[in-house]
Structures are given as structure tokens and as C-alpha cells.
Coordinates of C-alpha atoms in Angstrom, one line a residue:
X1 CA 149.7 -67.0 111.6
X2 CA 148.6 -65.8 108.4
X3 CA 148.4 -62.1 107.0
X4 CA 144.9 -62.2 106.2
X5 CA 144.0 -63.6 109.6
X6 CA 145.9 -60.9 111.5
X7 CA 144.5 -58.1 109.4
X8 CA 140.8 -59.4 111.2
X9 CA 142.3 -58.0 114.6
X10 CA 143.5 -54.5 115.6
X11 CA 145.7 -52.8 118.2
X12 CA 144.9 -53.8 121.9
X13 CA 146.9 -50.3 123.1
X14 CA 145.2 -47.6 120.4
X15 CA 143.0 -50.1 118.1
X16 CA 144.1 -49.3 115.0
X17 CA 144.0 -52.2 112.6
X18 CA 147.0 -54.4 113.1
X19 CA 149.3 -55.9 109.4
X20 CA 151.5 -58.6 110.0
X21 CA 155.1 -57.8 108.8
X22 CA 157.4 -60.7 108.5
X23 CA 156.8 -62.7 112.0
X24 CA 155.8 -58.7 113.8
X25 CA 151.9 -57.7 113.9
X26 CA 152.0 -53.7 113.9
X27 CA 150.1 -51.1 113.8
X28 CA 149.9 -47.8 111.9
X29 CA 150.8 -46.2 115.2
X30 CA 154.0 -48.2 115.8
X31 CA 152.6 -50.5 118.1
X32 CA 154.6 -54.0 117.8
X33 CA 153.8 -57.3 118.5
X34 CA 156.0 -60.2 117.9
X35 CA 154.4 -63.8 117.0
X36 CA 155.2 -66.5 119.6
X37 CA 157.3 -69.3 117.9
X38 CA 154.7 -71.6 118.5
X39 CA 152.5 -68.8 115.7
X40 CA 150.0 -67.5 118.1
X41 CA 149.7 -63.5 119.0
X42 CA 149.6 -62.6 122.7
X43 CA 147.3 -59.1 122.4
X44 CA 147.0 -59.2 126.1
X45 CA 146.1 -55.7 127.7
X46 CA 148.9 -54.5 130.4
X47 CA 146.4 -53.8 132.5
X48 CA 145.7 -57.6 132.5
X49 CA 149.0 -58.9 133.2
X50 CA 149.0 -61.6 135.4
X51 CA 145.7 -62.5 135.1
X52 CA 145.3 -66.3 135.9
X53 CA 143.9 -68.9 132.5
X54 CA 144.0 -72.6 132.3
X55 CA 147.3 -73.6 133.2
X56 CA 149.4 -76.5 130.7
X57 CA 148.0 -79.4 132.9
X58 CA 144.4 -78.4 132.6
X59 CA 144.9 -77.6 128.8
X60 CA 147.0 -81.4 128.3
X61 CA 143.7 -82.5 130.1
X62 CA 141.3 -81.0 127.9
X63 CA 142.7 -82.1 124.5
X64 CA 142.8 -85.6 125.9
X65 CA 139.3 -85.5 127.0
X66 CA 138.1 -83.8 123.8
X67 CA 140.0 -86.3 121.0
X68 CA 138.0 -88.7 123.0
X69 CA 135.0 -87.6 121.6
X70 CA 133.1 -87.2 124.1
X71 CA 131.8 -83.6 123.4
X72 CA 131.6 -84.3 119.7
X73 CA 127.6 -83.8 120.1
X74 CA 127.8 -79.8 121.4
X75 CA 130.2 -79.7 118.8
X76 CA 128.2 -81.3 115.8
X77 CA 125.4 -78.7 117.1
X78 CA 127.3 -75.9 116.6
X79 CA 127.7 -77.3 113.1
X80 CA 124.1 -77.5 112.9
X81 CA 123.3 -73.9 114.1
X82 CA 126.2 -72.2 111.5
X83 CA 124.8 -70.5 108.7
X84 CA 126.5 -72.1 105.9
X85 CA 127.3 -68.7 103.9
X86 CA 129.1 -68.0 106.8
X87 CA 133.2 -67.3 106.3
X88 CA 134.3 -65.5 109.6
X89 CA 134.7 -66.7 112.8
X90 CA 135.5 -66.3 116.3
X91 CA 135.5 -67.8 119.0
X92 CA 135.8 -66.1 123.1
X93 CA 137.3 -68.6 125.1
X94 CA 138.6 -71.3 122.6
X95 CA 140.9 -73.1 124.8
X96 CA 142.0 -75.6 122.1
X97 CA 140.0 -74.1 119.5
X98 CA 138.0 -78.0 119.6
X99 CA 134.5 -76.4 118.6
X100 CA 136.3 -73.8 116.0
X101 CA 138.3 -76.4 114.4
X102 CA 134.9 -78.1 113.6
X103 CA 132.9 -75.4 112.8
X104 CA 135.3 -73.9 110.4
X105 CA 136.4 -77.0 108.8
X106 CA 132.6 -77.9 107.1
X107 CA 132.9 -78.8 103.3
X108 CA 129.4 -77.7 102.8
X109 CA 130.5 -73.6 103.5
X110 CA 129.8 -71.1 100.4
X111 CA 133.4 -70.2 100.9
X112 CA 137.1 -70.9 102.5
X113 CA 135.9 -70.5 106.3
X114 CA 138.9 -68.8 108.6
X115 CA 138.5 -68.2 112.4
X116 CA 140.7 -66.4 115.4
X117 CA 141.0 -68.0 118.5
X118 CA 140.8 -66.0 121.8
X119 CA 141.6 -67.1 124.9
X120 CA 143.7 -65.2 128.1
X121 CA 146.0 -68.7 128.2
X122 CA 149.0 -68.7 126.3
X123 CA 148.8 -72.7 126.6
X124 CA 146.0 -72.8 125.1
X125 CA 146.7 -70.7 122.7
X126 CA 150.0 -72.6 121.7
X127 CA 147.5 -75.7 120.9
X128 CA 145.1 -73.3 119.1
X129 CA 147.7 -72.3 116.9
X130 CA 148.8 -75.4 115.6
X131 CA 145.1 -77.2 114.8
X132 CA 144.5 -75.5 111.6
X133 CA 146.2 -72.7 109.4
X134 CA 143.4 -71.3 108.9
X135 CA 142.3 -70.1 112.5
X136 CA 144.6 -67.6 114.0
X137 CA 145.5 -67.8 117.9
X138 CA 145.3 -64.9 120.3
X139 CA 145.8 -64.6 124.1
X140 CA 143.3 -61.8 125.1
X141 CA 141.3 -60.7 127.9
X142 CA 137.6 -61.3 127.0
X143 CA 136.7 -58.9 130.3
X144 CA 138.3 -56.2 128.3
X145 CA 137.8 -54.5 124.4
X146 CA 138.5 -58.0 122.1
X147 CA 141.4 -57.9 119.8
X148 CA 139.2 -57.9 116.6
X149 CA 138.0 -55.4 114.3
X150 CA 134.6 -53.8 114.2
X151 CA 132.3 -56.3 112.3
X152 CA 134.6 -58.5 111.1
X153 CA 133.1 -62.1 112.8
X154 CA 129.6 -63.2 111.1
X155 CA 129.4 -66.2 113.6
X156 CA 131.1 -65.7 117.7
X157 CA 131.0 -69.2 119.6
X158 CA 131.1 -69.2 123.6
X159 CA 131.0 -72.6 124.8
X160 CA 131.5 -72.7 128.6
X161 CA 133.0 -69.1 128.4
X162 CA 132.8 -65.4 129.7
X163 CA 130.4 -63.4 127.8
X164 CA 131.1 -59.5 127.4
X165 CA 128.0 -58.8 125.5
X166 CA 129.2 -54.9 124.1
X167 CA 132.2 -55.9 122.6
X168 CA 130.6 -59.5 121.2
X169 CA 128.2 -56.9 119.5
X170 CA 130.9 -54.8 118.1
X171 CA 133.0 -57.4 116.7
X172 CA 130.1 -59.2 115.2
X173 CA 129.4 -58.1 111.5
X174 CA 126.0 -57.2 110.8
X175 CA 123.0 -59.9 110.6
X176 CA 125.8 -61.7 112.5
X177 CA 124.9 -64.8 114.7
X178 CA 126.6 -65.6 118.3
X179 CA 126.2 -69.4 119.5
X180 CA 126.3 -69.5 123.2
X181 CA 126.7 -73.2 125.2
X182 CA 125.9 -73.3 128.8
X183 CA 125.8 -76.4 131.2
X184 CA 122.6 -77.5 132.4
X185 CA 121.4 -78.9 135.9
X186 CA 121.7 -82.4 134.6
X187 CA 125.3 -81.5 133.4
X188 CA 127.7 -84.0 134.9
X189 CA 125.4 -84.4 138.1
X190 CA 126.7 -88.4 138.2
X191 CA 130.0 -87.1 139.2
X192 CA 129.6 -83.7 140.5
X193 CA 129.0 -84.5 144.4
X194 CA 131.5 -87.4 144.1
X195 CA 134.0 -85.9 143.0
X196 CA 133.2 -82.3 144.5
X197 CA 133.0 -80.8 140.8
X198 CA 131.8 -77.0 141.0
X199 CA 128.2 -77.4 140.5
X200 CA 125.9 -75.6 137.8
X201 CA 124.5 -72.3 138.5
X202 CA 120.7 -72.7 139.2
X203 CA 120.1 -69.0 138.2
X204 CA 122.2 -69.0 135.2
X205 CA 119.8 -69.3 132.8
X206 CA 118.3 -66.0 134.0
X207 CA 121.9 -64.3 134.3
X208 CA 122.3 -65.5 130.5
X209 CA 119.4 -63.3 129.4
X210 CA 120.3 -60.1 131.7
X211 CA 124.2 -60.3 130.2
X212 CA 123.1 -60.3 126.2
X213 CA 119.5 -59.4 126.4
X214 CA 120.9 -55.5 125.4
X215 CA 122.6 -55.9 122.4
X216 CA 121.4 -59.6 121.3
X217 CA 117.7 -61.3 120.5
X218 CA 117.4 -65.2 121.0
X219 CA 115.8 -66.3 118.0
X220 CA 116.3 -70.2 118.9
X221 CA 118.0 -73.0 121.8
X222 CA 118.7 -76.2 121.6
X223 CA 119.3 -79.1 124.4
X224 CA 122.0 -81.5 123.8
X225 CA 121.3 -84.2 126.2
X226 CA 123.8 -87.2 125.7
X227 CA 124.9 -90.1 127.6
X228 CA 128.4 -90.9 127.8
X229 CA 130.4 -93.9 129.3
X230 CA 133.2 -92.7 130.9
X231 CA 136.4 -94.7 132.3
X232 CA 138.9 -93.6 135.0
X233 CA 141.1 -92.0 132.9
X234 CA 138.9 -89.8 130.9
X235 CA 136.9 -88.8 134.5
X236 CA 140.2 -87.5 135.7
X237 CA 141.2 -86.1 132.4
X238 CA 137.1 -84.1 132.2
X239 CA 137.7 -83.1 136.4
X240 CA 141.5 -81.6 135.6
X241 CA 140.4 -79.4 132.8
X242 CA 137.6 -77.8 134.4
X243 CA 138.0 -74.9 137.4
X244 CA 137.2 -78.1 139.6
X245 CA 141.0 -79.1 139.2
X246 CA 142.1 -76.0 141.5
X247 CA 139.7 -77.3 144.5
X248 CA 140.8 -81.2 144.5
X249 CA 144.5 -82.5 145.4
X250 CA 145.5 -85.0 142.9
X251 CA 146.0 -87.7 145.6
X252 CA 142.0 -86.9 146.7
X253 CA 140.7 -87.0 143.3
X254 CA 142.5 -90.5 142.8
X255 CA 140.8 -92.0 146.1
X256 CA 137.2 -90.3 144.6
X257 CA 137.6 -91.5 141.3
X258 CA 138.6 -94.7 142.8
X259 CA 134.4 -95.2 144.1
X260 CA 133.6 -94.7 141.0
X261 CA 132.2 -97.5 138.4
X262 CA 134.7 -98.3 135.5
X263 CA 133.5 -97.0 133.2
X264 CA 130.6 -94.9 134.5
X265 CA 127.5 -93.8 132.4
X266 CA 127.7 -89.4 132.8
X267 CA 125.3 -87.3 131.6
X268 CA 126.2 -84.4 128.9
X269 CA 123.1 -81.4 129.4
X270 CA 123.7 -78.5 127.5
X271 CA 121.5 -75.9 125.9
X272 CA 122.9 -74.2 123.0
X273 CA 121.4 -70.8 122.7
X274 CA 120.7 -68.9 119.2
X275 CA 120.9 -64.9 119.5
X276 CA 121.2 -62.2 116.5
X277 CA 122.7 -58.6 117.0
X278 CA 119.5 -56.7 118.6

């Protein structure tokens, strides 16, 4: 990871601001943290120890099913929603760091565009680290204070993620913009009783606006409403990277799958929702 990308995050014991000396992030407290050899930080709270993220097989699933394409359209409206003076970026839950990666790799922006990664799996943090020098990888707990200075992100992404609104506020700079993706009803539905996918929360939208409505004001949304053909392979691969893939035994998935049509036409339904620091 580089220094300048580590100097963006601080101390997860006494947050101080963290300096990356040879392959050790410190802080001017003494506090030590040693890069992974695969380049990512783990800034994971004690108190969080053991807390359960996407395990390897659900993170090998998801960077299948994402070089696939087939969520290129939430990702090309991120794109679309990112101010282009923009430089700093963050993103809570960035398994792979897909939606980063494309954000932060636009030749249009005023400036080099750098990002950090957060996300409480070290898997997918490993894959994080590795997409682009230029984003930083970090295992975190986004339940608890973030890894990242005051201010330092002018765009947070949250695609499909947890959203602790007080600390999204404090991290984001001022003027700053947070980009928030959530599944509609239509998400999936083709495949949802099938396959006994968790299904979409029909009061989420409301329990969106009570978690940000605080420290954030919408100022625009967005629905991303796609068709995709799916075949067998990329069904199993979009089932065993959700939660879904902790409810299903591989053997019943196969038989589900099986009923399936080859490939089958799935709905993608998301709204992507536009909020500013309040």
C-alpha cells in the first residue's frame, strides 16, 4: 500500500493519524500495524474479533460474477453520479473493490483519483489490494468508528452495504457526496423463490431515510433497471456470493438451479441514491 494512501486513515486503538514506515503503519502513539503480504492493512477493532465477513468461496464467487459484467450498469452509474473534481475516495463495504476500481480509474477526473477499500473480510480485502495501486485495502468494522481520517473522502460508495451514517459524515470532507445502492423489489425476483435467495426488504426504502436522514440530504436517485441473461454457471456464481450462500447446501442449489432455463433472462433493480453532508 502506498504512503500517501495510508496517511488518509488513522489509529483504530487511539485515532491518531497512522504513517506507513517500511511495510509497518504506526502511529504517533506507538501503535503498530504490520501490512499483510498480500498489501492490505487489517485495522480491525479487538473488540470485533471474530466477527464473521464473506468467506474466500463467496469472494472467488463474486469476482467471477462481477468480470462477467453483469453489474457493469450500477457501476457505470456510479460513474455517472461522481463529481469529476473529485480525488478521494472510499468505499464501506468494497468486497473486491469492483465499483471503486471503476469509479477511481475515469480519465475525465481533474486529478490522479486514489481510494481505500474497507471491508471486515480479509479475503476480500487480499483481492482489493491487488486491483489497483492506487486504492488502499483495509479490513474494518463499518459498525464501529471507520479507519479514516476526519474529512479526508469527497465521494463514500455503499453498494449493497452497512451504512453507519455518524461516522460516513465524519469521514466525508466537506460538500462531500455519499452514493448509496440498494436492491429493489424487482431485484432478482426471477430467481429469488427458486432458488430461496433472501428476499428484498419491502420497508427498506423507509429504513434508508431514518439511518442517513441526520447527517445527510438526498439531493437525487436513480433506478438502474437492466435485463440480464444469465447461464448456470454465473446463477450459481450471483447465489454463492450473496448471504443466500449460507442458507442453501451446494448439492440443493445444483438441483434448483437445475429447473432453471439456460441461460435465464434476471432482472437487475436498483436505485442509486444521491445524499450531501446535511
Amino acid at each position: 500500500m502506498r504512503p500517501d494512501l495510508v496517511s488518509l486513515l488513522r489509529c483504530p486503538v487511539c485515532a491518531d493519524g497512522l504513517a506507513l514506515i517500511a511495510r509497518t503503519a504506526r502511529c504517533p502513539r506507538g501503535h503498530a500495524f504490520d501490512l499483510a503480504k498480500q498489501g492490505y492493512l487489517n485495522l480491525l477493532p479487538s473488540a470485533s474479533t471474530g466477527i464473521e465477513g464473506d468467506s474466500a468461496a463467496m469472494i472467488d464467487a463474486r469476482a467471477a460474477f462481477l468480470a462477467g459484467g453483469h453489474y457493469a450498469p450500477i457501476r457505470d452509474a456510479l460513474i455517472a453520479h461522481t463529481p469529476p473534481e473529485a480525488t478521494h475516495f472510499a468505499e464501506v463495504g468494497a468486497g473486491t473493490a469492483y465499483y471503486l476500481a471503476g469509479v477511481i480509474a475515469e480519465p475525465d477526473a481533474a486529478g490522479e483519483r486514489v481510494g481505500i477499500a474497507l471491508d471486515v473480510s480479509r479475503y476480500a480485502a487480499r483481492r482489493a489490494a491487488k486491483v489497483d495501486e492506487r486504492i488502499g485495502s483495509v479490513v474494518c468494522d463499518a459498525w464501529k468508528a471507520l479507519p479514516l481520517r476526519d474529512g479526508v473522502a469527497e465521494v463514500l460508495l455503499d453498494v449493497f452495504a452497512p451504512r453507519n451514517a455518524p461516522e460516513m459524515r465524519r469521514v466525508l470532507a466537506p460538500g462531500g457526496t455519499l452514493l448509496v445502492v440498494t436492491p429493489n423489489q424487482a431485484h432478482l425476483a426471477e430467481l429469488i423463490a427458486v432458488l430461496g435467495m433472501v428476499r428484498v426488504d419491502e420497508d427498506k426504502d423507509r429504513r434508508l431515510r431514518d439511518s442517513l436522514a441526520s447527517h445527510f440530504v438526498q439531493t437525487a436517485a436513480t433506478a438502474v433497471d437492466v435485463g440480464m441473461r444469465l447461464d448456470h454457471r454465473s446463477v450459481r456464481q450471483l447465489v454463492e456470493m450473496t448471504p443466500s450462500a449460507r442458507h442453501l447446501r451446494p448439492e440443493e442449489l445444483t438441483e434448483r438451479i437445475a429447473v432453471l432455463a439456460d441461460p435465464v433472462e434476471v432482472t437487475l433493480s436498483v436505485t442509486l441514491s444521491v445524499w450531501q453532508a446535511s
